[in-house]
Short mmCIF file of C-alpha atoms in Angstrom, two decimals:
data_model
loop_
_atom_site.label_atom_id
_atom_site.label_comp_id
_atom_site.label_asym_id
_atom_site.label_seq_id
_atom_site.Cartn_x
_atom_site.Cartn_y
_atom_site.Cartn_z
CA MET F 974 24.19 2.07 12.68
CA ALA F 975 25.25 -0.06 10.01
CA SER F 976 25.69 1.60 6.13
CA THR F 977 22.35 2.95 5.16
CA ARG F 978 21.49 1.59 1.52
CA THR F 979 20.78 4.27 -0.42
CA PRO F 980 17.50 2.54 -2.83
CA LEU F 981 17.39 2.70 -6.58
CA ILE F 982 14.54 2.73 -8.84
CA GLU F 983 14.48 1.61 -12.61
CA VAL F 984 11.26 1.62 -14.66
CA ASN F 985 10.81 -0.72 -17.26
CA PHE F 986 7.04 -0.22 -17.98
CA LEU F 987 4.95 2.68 -18.24
CA ASP F 988 1.40 3.52 -19.66
CA ASP F 989 -1.58 5.15 -18.32
CA TYR F 990 -2.32 2.60 -15.81
CA ASN F 991 0.10 0.79 -15.26
CA ILE F 992 4.30 0.45 -14.15
CA ASN F 993 6.65 -2.11 -13.49
CA PHE F 994 9.78 -0.42 -11.82
CA VAL F 995 12.62 -2.62 -10.18
CA LEU F 996 13.56 -1.31 -6.68
CA SER F 997 16.51 -2.71 -5.21
CA ASN F 998 19.79 -2.34 -2.65
CA THR F 999 16.86 -2.04 -0.36
CA ASP F 1000 14.86 -3.90 2.43
CA VAL F 1001 12.22 -6.67 1.85
CA SER F 1002 10.14 -4.62 4.87
CA ILE F 1003 10.42 -0.98 2.97
CA ALA F 1004 9.41 -2.65 -0.52
CA ASN F 1005 6.45 -4.37 1.93
CA ALA F 1006 5.92 -0.88 3.46
CA LEU F 1007 5.25 0.47 0.06
CA ARG F 1008 3.18 -2.00 -1.55
CA LYS F 1009 0.67 -1.69 1.77
CA ALA F 1010 0.96 2.19 1.49
CA ILE F 1011 -0.09 1.70 -2.49
CA ILE F 1012 -3.15 0.07 -1.55
CA SER F 1013 -4.52 1.23 1.75
CA GLU F 1014 -2.66 4.83 2.27
CA VAL F 1015 -2.76 7.32 -0.75
CA PRO F 1016 -6.29 9.18 -0.08
CA THR F 1017 -9.07 9.21 -3.05
CA ILE F 1018 -12.40 10.15 -3.86
CA ALA F 1019 -15.50 7.69 -4.40
CA ILE F 1020 -19.23 8.07 -3.63
CA ASP F 1021 -19.66 8.02 0.57
CA LEU F 1022 -23.42 8.80 0.50
CA VAL F 1023 -26.21 8.55 -1.79
CA GLU F 1024 -29.74 9.51 -1.70
CA ILE F 1025 -32.02 8.02 -3.78
CA GLU F 1026 -35.31 9.85 -4.74
CA GLU F 1027 -37.23 7.32 -7.12
CA ASN F 1028 -36.23 3.60 -7.80
CA SER F 1029 -38.21 1.35 -9.85
CA SER F 1030 -35.67 -0.78 -10.59
CA VAL F 1031 -34.97 -4.48 -9.92
CA LEU F 1032 -32.10 -3.63 -8.04
CA ALA F 1033 -32.27 -2.80 -4.16
CA ASP F 1034 -31.61 0.45 -3.37
CA GLU F 1035 -28.66 -0.15 -0.93
CA PHE F 1036 -27.44 -2.43 -4.13
CA ILE F 1037 -27.52 0.26 -6.17
CA ALA F 1038 -25.59 2.90 -3.50
CA HIS F 1039 -22.92 0.26 -3.31
CA ARG F 1040 -22.12 -0.16 -7.21
CA LEU F 1041 -22.18 3.67 -7.15
CA GLY F 1042 -19.36 3.54 -4.42
CA LEU F 1043 -17.72 1.30 -6.13
CA ILE F 1044 -17.19 3.70 -9.15
CA PRO F 1045 -13.48 4.92 -9.60
CA LEU F 1046 -13.51 8.72 -9.51
CA VAL F 1047 -10.46 10.82 -10.91
CA SER F 1048 -8.98 11.68 -7.78
CA THR F 1049 -6.34 14.44 -8.54
CA ARG F 1050 -7.87 16.56 -6.81
CA ALA F 1051 -7.71 14.65 -3.52
CA MET F 1052 -4.03 15.14 -3.46
CA HIS F 1053 -2.57 16.76 -0.40
CA ALA F 1054 -1.79 20.21 -0.89
CA ASP F 1055 2.26 19.61 0.99
CA GLY F 1056 2.45 16.59 -0.74
CA PRO F 1057 4.60 15.83 -3.90
CA VAL F 1058 1.81 16.51 -6.78
CA PRO F 1059 -0.65 19.45 -5.39
CA PHE F 1060 -3.74 19.97 -6.95
CA ARG F 1061 -3.41 23.76 -8.61
CA ASP F 1062 -6.81 25.15 -9.57
CA VAL F 1063 -7.53 27.29 -13.14
CA GLU F 1064 -5.50 30.17 -11.26
CA GLY F 1065 -2.57 28.07 -9.99
CA ASN F 1066 -3.28 28.58 -6.68
CA ILE F 1067 -3.18 25.10 -4.31
CA THR F 1068 -6.05 23.70 -2.29
CA SER F 1069 -6.80 21.06 -0.36
CA PHE F 1070 -9.64 18.74 -0.98
CA LEU F 1071 -10.67 17.91 3.09
CA TRP F 1072 -11.31 15.01 5.14
CA HIS F 1073 -15.36 15.25 5.81
CA HIS F 1074 -14.81 15.39 9.42
CA GLU F 1075 -12.41 18.56 9.52
CA ALA F 1076 -14.14 20.63 7.06
CA SER F 1077 -16.22 23.27 7.92
CA ASP F 1078 -17.91 23.92 4.67
CA ASP F 1079 -19.50 21.74 2.69
CA LYS F 1080 -17.59 22.63 -0.57
CA ASP F 1081 -14.55 21.71 0.31
CA CYS F 1082 -15.18 18.38 1.51
CA GLU F 1083 -18.02 17.25 -0.82
CA ILE F 1084 -18.64 16.74 -4.48
CA LYS F 1085 -22.68 16.44 -5.73
CA PHE F 1086 -23.56 14.20 -8.23
CA GLU F 1087 -26.72 13.68 -9.69
CA LEU F 1088 -28.09 10.17 -11.60
CA GLU F 1089 -31.66 10.78 -13.02
CA VAL F 1090 -32.97 8.06 -15.57
CA ARG F 1091 -35.94 7.15 -16.87
CA ASN F 1092 -36.95 4.91 -19.19
CA THR F 1093 -39.67 5.28 -21.67
CA GLU F 1094 -38.94 2.90 -24.60
CA ASP F 1095 -39.81 -0.63 -25.12
CA ASN F 1096 -36.11 -2.04 -25.21
CA PRO F 1097 -34.44 -2.88 -21.82
CA MET F 1098 -32.16 0.18 -21.25
CA GLU F 1099 -28.25 0.25 -19.53
CA VAL F 1100 -27.95 2.93 -17.13
CA ARG F 1101 -24.28 3.92 -18.15
CA LEU F 1102 -21.73 6.01 -15.93
CA ILE F 1103 -22.00 8.34 -18.37
CA LEU F 1104 -24.99 9.52 -17.52
CA ILE F 1105 -24.11 10.44 -13.84
CA ARG F 1106 -24.34 14.34 -13.79
CA LEU F 1107 -22.01 16.33 -11.90
CA LEU F 1108 -23.90 18.53 -10.07
CA GLU F 1109 -22.05 21.11 -7.69
CA VAL F 1110 -18.79 21.98 -9.09
CA LEU F 1111 -16.23 22.50 -5.82
CA ARG F 1112 -15.30 25.81 -4.84
CA HIS F 1113 -11.92 25.37 -6.98
CA GLY F 1114 -13.29 22.78 -9.65
CA GLY F 1115 -11.12 19.87 -9.57
CA GLY F 1116 -12.54 17.57 -12.86
CA VAL F 1117 -13.44 15.16 -10.85
CA LYS F 1118 -15.56 12.50 -12.39
CA PRO F 1119 -16.16 8.83 -13.50
CA VAL F 1120 -12.89 7.07 -14.97
CA GLU F 1121 -13.56 6.86 -18.37
CA TYR F 1122 -12.66 3.38 -19.94
CA ASP F 1123 -13.03 2.24 -22.76
CA PRO F 1124 -15.70 3.58 -24.69
CA GLU F 1125 -17.03 0.76 -26.72
CA TYR F 1126 -17.44 -1.09 -23.21
CA PRO F 1127 -19.40 1.46 -21.15
CA VAL F 1128 -19.97 0.15 -17.75
CA VAL F 1129 -23.00 -0.25 -16.56
CA ILE F 1130 -24.72 0.60 -13.14
CA ALA F 1131 -28.49 -1.04 -13.52
CA LYS F 1132 -30.68 -2.04 -16.76
CA LEU F 1133 -34.03 -0.66 -16.89
CA LYS F 1134 -37.45 -2.14 -18.45
CA ARG F 1135 -39.98 0.29 -19.63
CA ASN F 1136 -40.97 2.93 -17.60
CA GLN F 1137 -38.69 2.02 -14.68
CA ALA F 1138 -36.83 4.81 -13.72
CA ILE F 1139 -33.68 5.83 -11.14
CA LYS F 1140 -33.52 9.14 -9.51
CA LEU F 1141 -30.53 10.03 -6.86
CA THR F 1142 -28.28 12.25 -5.92
CA ALA F 1143 -24.32 10.86 -4.59
CA ILE F 1144 -22.07 12.75 -2.42
CA ALA F 1145 -18.61 11.53 -3.03
CA LYS F 1146 -15.90 11.83 -0.23
CA LYS F 1147 -11.84 11.81 0.81
CA GLY F 1148 -10.80 8.55 1.67
CA VAL F 1149 -8.10 5.51 2.19
CA GLY F 1150 -8.32 2.04 1.03
CA LYS F 1151 -7.76 1.52 4.93
CA MET F 1152 -11.69 2.35 5.65
CA HIS F 1153 -13.26 0.72 2.71
CA SER F 1154 -11.45 -0.62 -0.86
CA LYS F 1155 -13.69 1.89 -2.64
CA TRP F 1156 -11.33 4.10 -1.87
CA SER F 1157 -7.94 2.07 -2.43
CA PRO F 1158 -6.23 3.67 -6.38
CA ALA F 1159 -4.99 0.38 -7.36
CA SER F 1160 -6.50 -2.89 -9.10
CA GLY F 1161 -3.17 -4.62 -8.65
CA VAL F 1162 0.17 -3.96 -6.88
CA TYR F 1163 2.29 -7.11 -6.48
CA PHE F 1164 6.43 -7.50 -6.67
CA THR F 1165 8.16 -10.38 -6.92
CA TYR F 1166 12.12 -11.30 -6.33
CA GLU F 1167 14.39 -11.88 -8.72
CA PRO F 1168 14.98 -15.55 -9.08
CA VAL F 1169 18.31 -17.28 -9.38
CA VAL F 1170 18.12 -20.68 -10.83
CA THR F 1171 21.05 -23.82 -10.07
CA ILE F 1172 20.48 -26.45 -12.48
CA ASN F 1173 22.38 -29.52 -10.63
CA TYR F 1174 24.57 -30.58 -13.27
CA GLU F 1175 25.56 -33.93 -11.16
CA ARG F 1176 21.93 -35.62 -10.99
CA MET F 1177 21.35 -34.20 -14.98
CA GLU F 1178 23.61 -36.73 -15.83
CA GLY F 1179 21.23 -39.82 -14.38
CA LEU F 1180 18.91 -38.29 -17.59
CA SER F 1181 19.08 -39.20 -21.04
CA ALA F 1182 18.58 -36.56 -23.41
CA GLN F 1183 15.38 -37.28 -24.36
CA GLN F 1184 14.56 -37.23 -20.56
CA ARG F 1185 15.62 -33.64 -20.13
CA LYS F 1186 13.92 -32.70 -23.31
CA THR F 1187 10.36 -34.22 -21.82
CA TRP F 1188 11.46 -32.36 -18.50
CA VAL F 1189 11.83 -28.98 -19.87
CA GLU F 1190 8.62 -28.98 -21.95
CA ALA F 1191 6.84 -30.44 -19.18
CA CYS F 1192 8.13 -26.96 -17.10
CA PRO F 1193 6.80 -23.93 -16.92
CA PRO F 1194 7.77 -21.38 -20.06
CA GLY F 1195 10.36 -18.92 -19.62
CA ILE F 1196 12.72 -20.55 -17.00
CA LEU F 1197 14.30 -23.31 -19.15
CA ARG F 1198 15.28 -24.15 -22.45
CA PHE F 1199 16.82 -27.75 -24.16
CA ASN F 1200 19.66 -27.17 -26.41
CA GLU F 1201 19.90 -29.87 -28.79
CA MET F 1202 23.02 -29.40 -30.06
CA THR F 1203 24.80 -30.26 -26.77
CA GLY F 1204 22.06 -32.03 -25.00
CA GLN F 1205 22.12 -29.64 -22.00
CA VAL F 1206 19.37 -27.88 -20.05
CA GLU F 1207 19.91 -24.07 -19.99
CA VAL F 1208 18.57 -21.44 -18.31
CA GLU F 1209 16.73 -18.83 -20.55
CA ASP F 1210 18.74 -15.31 -20.30
CA GLU F 1211 15.22 -13.15 -19.59
CA ILE F 1212 13.57 -15.61 -16.52
CA ASN F 1213 9.97 -14.83 -15.87
CA ASN F 1214 9.73 -13.79 -12.53
CA GLY F 1215 5.82 -14.53 -12.19
CA ILE F 1216 6.48 -18.38 -12.72
CA ALA F 1217 10.09 -18.97 -11.19
CA PHE F 1218 8.98 -19.28 -8.11
CA SER F 1219 5.88 -21.77 -7.95
CA GLY F 1220 7.57 -24.68 -7.31
CA GLU F 1221 6.71 -26.21 -10.98
CA CYS F 1222 10.08 -27.08 -11.89
CA GLU F 1223 10.93 -29.24 -9.15
CA LYS F 1224 7.14 -30.58 -8.71
CA VAL F 1225 7.61 -32.06 -12.17
CA ALA F 1226 11.09 -33.36 -12.18
CA LYS F 1227 10.12 -35.58 -8.76
CA GLU F 1228 6.83 -36.32 -10.78
CA LEU F 1229 8.68 -37.54 -13.87
CA PHE F 1230 12.21 -38.84 -12.72
CA GLY F 1231 11.50 -40.09 -8.63
CA TYR F 1232 11.72 -38.15 -5.61
CA ASP F 1233 15.54 -38.60 -5.96
CA PHE F 1234 15.74 -35.62 -8.41
CA TYR F 1235 13.67 -33.43 -5.91
CA ASP F 1236 17.05 -31.19 -6.18
CA LEU F 1237 17.68 -31.05 -10.20
CA ILE F 1238 16.37 -27.78 -9.92
CA VAL F 1239 16.89 -24.97 -7.04
CA ILE F 1240 15.15 -21.75 -7.75
CA LYS F 1241 16.18 -19.25 -4.83
CA PRO F 1242 15.49 -15.51 -4.43
CA LYS F 1243 19.25 -13.57 -5.13
CA SER F 1244 20.37 -11.75 -2.10
CA GLY F 1245 22.39 -9.18 -1.74
CA SER F 1246 25.54 -9.03 0.58
CA ASP F 1247 23.74 -9.71 3.85
CA GLY F 1248 21.56 -12.82 2.65
CA TYR F 1249 18.36 -11.01 2.23
CA PRO F 1250 17.00 -10.47 -1.03
CA ASP F 1251 17.54 -6.87 -1.82
CA ARG F 1252 15.78 -6.61 -5.89
CA PHE F 1253 12.41 -6.83 -5.89
CA ASN F 1254 10.17 -6.39 -9.29
CA PHE F 1255 7.43 -4.13 -8.67
CA PHE F 1256 3.84 -4.26 -10.81
CA VAL F 1257 1.52 -1.69 -10.14
CA GLU F 1258 -2.06 -1.37 -12.01
CA THR F 1259 -4.23 1.37 -11.16
CA ASN F 1260 -8.40 1.58 -11.68
CA GLY F 1261 -7.79 5.28 -13.24
CA ALA F 1262 -8.67 7.26 -10.43
CA LEU F 1263 -5.22 8.24 -10.16
CA ASP F 1264 -2.13 7.26 -13.07
CA PRO F 1265 0.18 5.03 -11.89
CA VAL F 1266 3.65 7.90 -11.18
CA THR F 1267 1.61 9.85 -9.12
CA LEU F 1268 0.14 6.58 -7.17
CA VAL F 1269 3.53 6.11 -6.69
CA ARG F 1270 4.72 8.84 -5.32
CA ALA F 1271 1.81 9.70 -3.04
CA ALA F 1272 2.49 6.89 -1.24
CA ILE F 1273 6.33 7.39 -0.76
CA TRP F 1274 5.24 10.49 0.45
CA GLU F 1275 2.52 9.07 3.00
CA LEU F 1276 5.12 6.61 4.54
CA VAL F 1277 7.39 10.14 5.26
CA ARG F 1278 4.18 11.25 6.45
CA LYS F 1279 3.86 8.79 8.93
CA VAL F 1280 7.16 8.91 10.37
CA GLN F 1281 6.61 12.97 10.47
CA ASN F 1282 4.19 12.16 12.79
CA ILE F 1283 6.09 9.61 15.51
CA GLU F 1284 9.06 11.69 15.41
CA GLU F 1285 6.93 14.95 16.03
CA SER F 1286 5.23 12.61 19.05
CA LEU F 1287 8.47 11.74 20.00
CA ARG F 1288 10.14 15.28 20.53
CA THR F 1289 7.03 16.92 22.03
CA GLY F 1290 6.85 13.94 24.89
CA GLU F 1291 10.49 14.85 25.37
CA MET F 1292 9.72 18.50 26.49
CA MET J 214 5.35 2.82 47.38
CA ASN J 215 5.76 0.90 44.47
CA LEU J 216 4.95 -2.55 46.29
CA ILE J 217 1.36 -0.76 46.16
CA LEU J 218 1.48 0.17 42.59
CA PHE J 219 2.16 -3.28 41.78
CA LEU J 220 -1.29 -4.13 43.10
CA LEU J 221 -3.09 -1.45 40.94
CA PRO J 222 -4.30 -2.11 37.78
CA ALA J 223 -2.15 -1.17 34.45
CA SER J 224 -4.82 1.42 33.28
CA ILE J 225 -4.08 3.09 36.31
CA LEU J 226 -0.77 2.80 36.61
CA ARG J 227 -0.03 4.42 33.36
CA PHE J 228 -1.24 7.69 35.15
CA TRP J 229 0.85 7.07 38.58
CA ASN J 230 4.02 5.71 36.98
CA GLU J 231 7.21 8.18 37.56
CA GLU J 232 9.23 5.87 35.63
CA ASN J 233 7.38 6.67 32.94
CA ARG J 234 10.16 8.71 30.64
CA TYR J 235 7.60 9.58 27.84
CA PRO J 236 3.94 10.70 29.55
CA LEU J 237 1.10 11.63 27.65
CA ALA J 238 2.71 13.41 24.76
CA THR J 239 1.51 16.97 23.97
CA THR J 240 1.01 15.53 20.37
CA ASN J 241 -2.62 13.89 19.79
CA THR J 242 -3.28 11.55 16.79
CA PRO J 243 -3.67 14.25 14.11
CA GLN J 244 -6.99 14.45 12.58
CA SER J 245 -5.87 13.59 9.44
CA ASP J 246 -4.33 10.02 10.93
CA MET J 247 -7.50 8.62 9.40
CA ALA J 248 -6.55 4.69 10.02
CA GLY J 249 -9.05 2.93 11.71
CA ILE J 250 -12.36 0.74 10.62
CA ARG J 251 -13.97 4.01 9.86
CA GLY J 252 -11.96 7.12 10.41
CA GLU J 253 -14.02 10.47 10.80
CA GLU J 254 -16.15 10.96 13.38
CA ASP J 255 -15.91 7.78 15.31
CA ASP J 256 -11.87 7.29 15.35
CA VAL J 257 -11.41 5.52 18.52
CA ASN J 258 -7.88 6.80 18.84
CA GLU J 259 -9.00 10.62 18.56
CA GLY J 260 -7.16 12.86 21.39
CA LEU J 261 -5.32 10.12 22.38
CA PRO J 262 -1.34 10.39 22.23
CA LYS J 263 0.43 9.06 18.96
CA LEU J 264 3.19 7.41 21.14
CA GLU J 265 3.84 6.29 24.41
CA THR J 266 5.70 4.16 26.42
CA THR J 267 4.42 1.53 28.62
CA PRO J 268 4.72 1.44 32.55
CA GLU J 269 6.76 -1.09 32.45
CA SER J 270 9.54 0.49 29.94
CA THR J 271 13.36 1.62 31.75
CA THR J 272 15.70 3.64 29.70
CA THR J 273 17.65 0.06 28.21
CA SER J 274 13.99 -2.08 27.78
CA THR J 275 11.69 0.32 26.22
CA THR J 276 7.69 -0.67 24.80
CA PHE J 277 6.44 1.94 22.78
CA VAL J 278 2.59 1.93 21.91
CA MET J 279 2.07 3.77 18.52
CA ARG J 280 -1.68 4.69 17.79
CA ASN J 281 -3.03 3.78 14.48
CA GLU J 282 0.17 2.41 12.80
CA ASP J 283 0.19 -1.40 11.97
CA HIS J 284 2.55 -3.64 10.39
CA THR J 285 3.32 -1.10 7.73
CA LEU J 286 5.80 1.41 9.47
CA GLY J 287 6.15 -1.34 11.97
CA ASN J 288 7.77 -4.35 10.28
CA ALA J 289 10.27 -1.34 8.61
CA LEU J 290 11.31 0.30 11.68
CA ARG J 291 11.94 -3.24 13.39
CA ILE J 292 14.67 -4.17 10.43
CA VAL J 293 15.91 -0.71 10.31
CA ILE J 294 16.29 -0.39 14.40
CA SER J 295 17.94 -4.17 14.92
CA ARG J 296 20.57 -2.69 12.37
CA ASN J 297 21.92 -0.30 15.31
CA PRO J 298 25.22 -1.89 16.64
CA ASN J 299 23.52 -0.87 19.85
CA VAL J 300 20.02 -2.78 20.11
CA THR J 301 20.49 -6.26 21.59
CA PHE J 302 16.79 -6.95 20.53
CA CYS J 303 14.02 -5.01 18.29
CA GLY J 304 10.55 -6.59 18.05
CA TYR J 305 6.88 -4.98 16.95
CA SER J 306 3.72 -7.08 17.48
CA VAL J 307 -0.19 -5.86 16.84
CA PRO J 308 -1.74 -6.77 19.51
CA HIS J 309 -5.51 -7.05 18.26
CA PRO J 310 -6.28 -7.15 14.84
CA LEU J 311 -9.11 -4.89 15.58
CA GLU J 312 -7.04 -2.34 17.76
CA SER J 313 -5.15 0.27 16.05
CA LYS J 314 -2.05 -0.28 18.07
CA MET J 315 1.45 -1.35 17.42
CA HIS J 316 3.76 -2.12 20.23
CA LEU J 317 7.34 -1.72 19.38
CA HIS J 318 9.84 -3.35 21.55
CA ILE J 319 13.69 -2.63 21.97
CA GLN J 320 16.27 -3.48 24.49
CA THR J 321 19.60 -1.96 24.17
CA LYS J 322 22.91 -2.91 25.58
CA GLY J 323 23.02 0.31 27.74
CA GLU J 324 22.26 3.91 25.86
CA GLU J 325 19.09 5.61 26.70
CA GLU J 326 16.24 3.99 24.19
CA ASP J 327 15.71 7.39 22.78
CA GLU J 328 18.74 7.25 20.76
CA THR J 329 17.62 4.10 18.79
CA LEU J 330 13.87 5.14 18.17
CA LEU J 331 14.86 8.59 16.11
CA PRO J 332 17.55 7.23 14.55
CA GLY J 333 15.40 4.31 13.01
CA LEU J 334 13.00 6.92 12.47
CA LYS J 335 15.23 9.59 10.50
CA GLU J 336 16.94 6.29 8.66
CA ILE J 337 13.00 5.29 7.44
CA MET J 338 12.77 8.74 6.56
CA SER J 339 16.06 9.68 4.74
CA MET J 340 15.55 6.57 2.62
CA CYS J 341 11.68 7.47 1.39
CA ASP J 342 12.94 11.13 0.61
CA HIS J 343 15.38 9.37 -1.82
CA LEU J 344 12.97 7.08 -2.89
CA GLY J 345 11.05 10.00 -4.35
CA ASP J 346 14.00 11.59 -6.11
CA VAL J 347 15.18 8.19 -7.71
CA PHE J 348 11.71 7.38 -8.98
CA ASP J 349 11.18 10.96 -10.35
CA GLU J 350 14.49 10.41 -12.36
CA ALA J 351 14.08 6.82 -13.03
CA GLU J 352 10.31 8.65 -14.36
CA SER J 353 12.36 10.67 -16.84
CA GLU J 354 14.77 8.27 -17.57
CA TYR J 355 12.12 6.12 -18.95
CA TYR J 356 10.61 8.88 -20.51
CA ILE J 357 13.87 9.49 -22.98
CA SER J 358 14.65 5.75 -22.95
CA SER J 359 11.21 5.38 -24.93
CA GLY J 360 11.67 7.87 -27.01
CA ARG J 361 9.02 10.60 -26.03
#
């Protein structure tokens, strides 16, 4: 087997909803597997069944039920007991939140919410997330509730006019993004390669200082700069990964100076010793169901679990 | 006997083929393996083996059929197994996007095929374990350097 490469990670930025880290010394297929696991394989909790008792709002029953399903619920409760961040109840015991089809008792796999709103005033009223009441606390608690974003900008489920009302019970269950995107804890995940920018200085000789300056100004910012002193185009020290591979620089060069200048600049992903890119700049943004660190840890663990399942089958099959 | 086997449909062949090195494995697709359009009660792969080989497989040319798997593991396994010097060919496919199945085909120079899949799996596992540790370290590094 070729030498096993050990991956490296450096975290560049971390806050309550975002994490930016660089994954290096590994293959793009692993980076992609991690990305897919973050989006679709990490279990979360979301409303899955809505029993509507009364709805005199302008929105249809299923419309409201759909919106309720999309509400992100704080899902640390759904973390696997064997995983990297198991959930501990008030006594410190590790308990699992079960899949709906494998639990024998409702309390181990369902969380019930209730929403009852009646507009008795003249003014139109907004049905906000805060009004959702946790009806039945799970056997072992869990802190499952709608994610609180900015209190100044509350999330609105519906709006009611005078004498309109909504009364419903909602049941939340465990699920993964693969089943329905409401269970996906990620609101934006992507990784970019690290760019290597090569300027063709021979081609550059064919341009005057003014032309070079025009080109640098027409290019998206963050890749090149024009040095007034030397009259040369230089590569920025901190390249903006997001725009580097868009092809804008090359396109602008062709538009301004003609097709001959298509190779004025070449931007390629930085490759490792085997000729393939091995540095990936990850950006993970969560919707609040899980914090970014727990999310990435859980995603890595889900990949391990997948491999373990197959290994187990391989072993028992040989018996 | 082989001639008669050729005339039978593939589904029956699967059970009759004595060459099959991995007959129906005793572990079925785990219940928590929730893939599929709508997991839960109507997971079509429930009760079926997680890993199988196709009837045409031989010791040096095997197609593994994995249920409830997709490109996530398929691409990663393909890359890792291809690095094995004994492997002459490795490719994966998802036969139909609506069916939760993944085929992984490995051809070797002469070594037994379970010497290629298992090390491949182990390598991905060790990479991911290492990834977890490195991530924890990187997180503490970040907190230290940002002064929390």
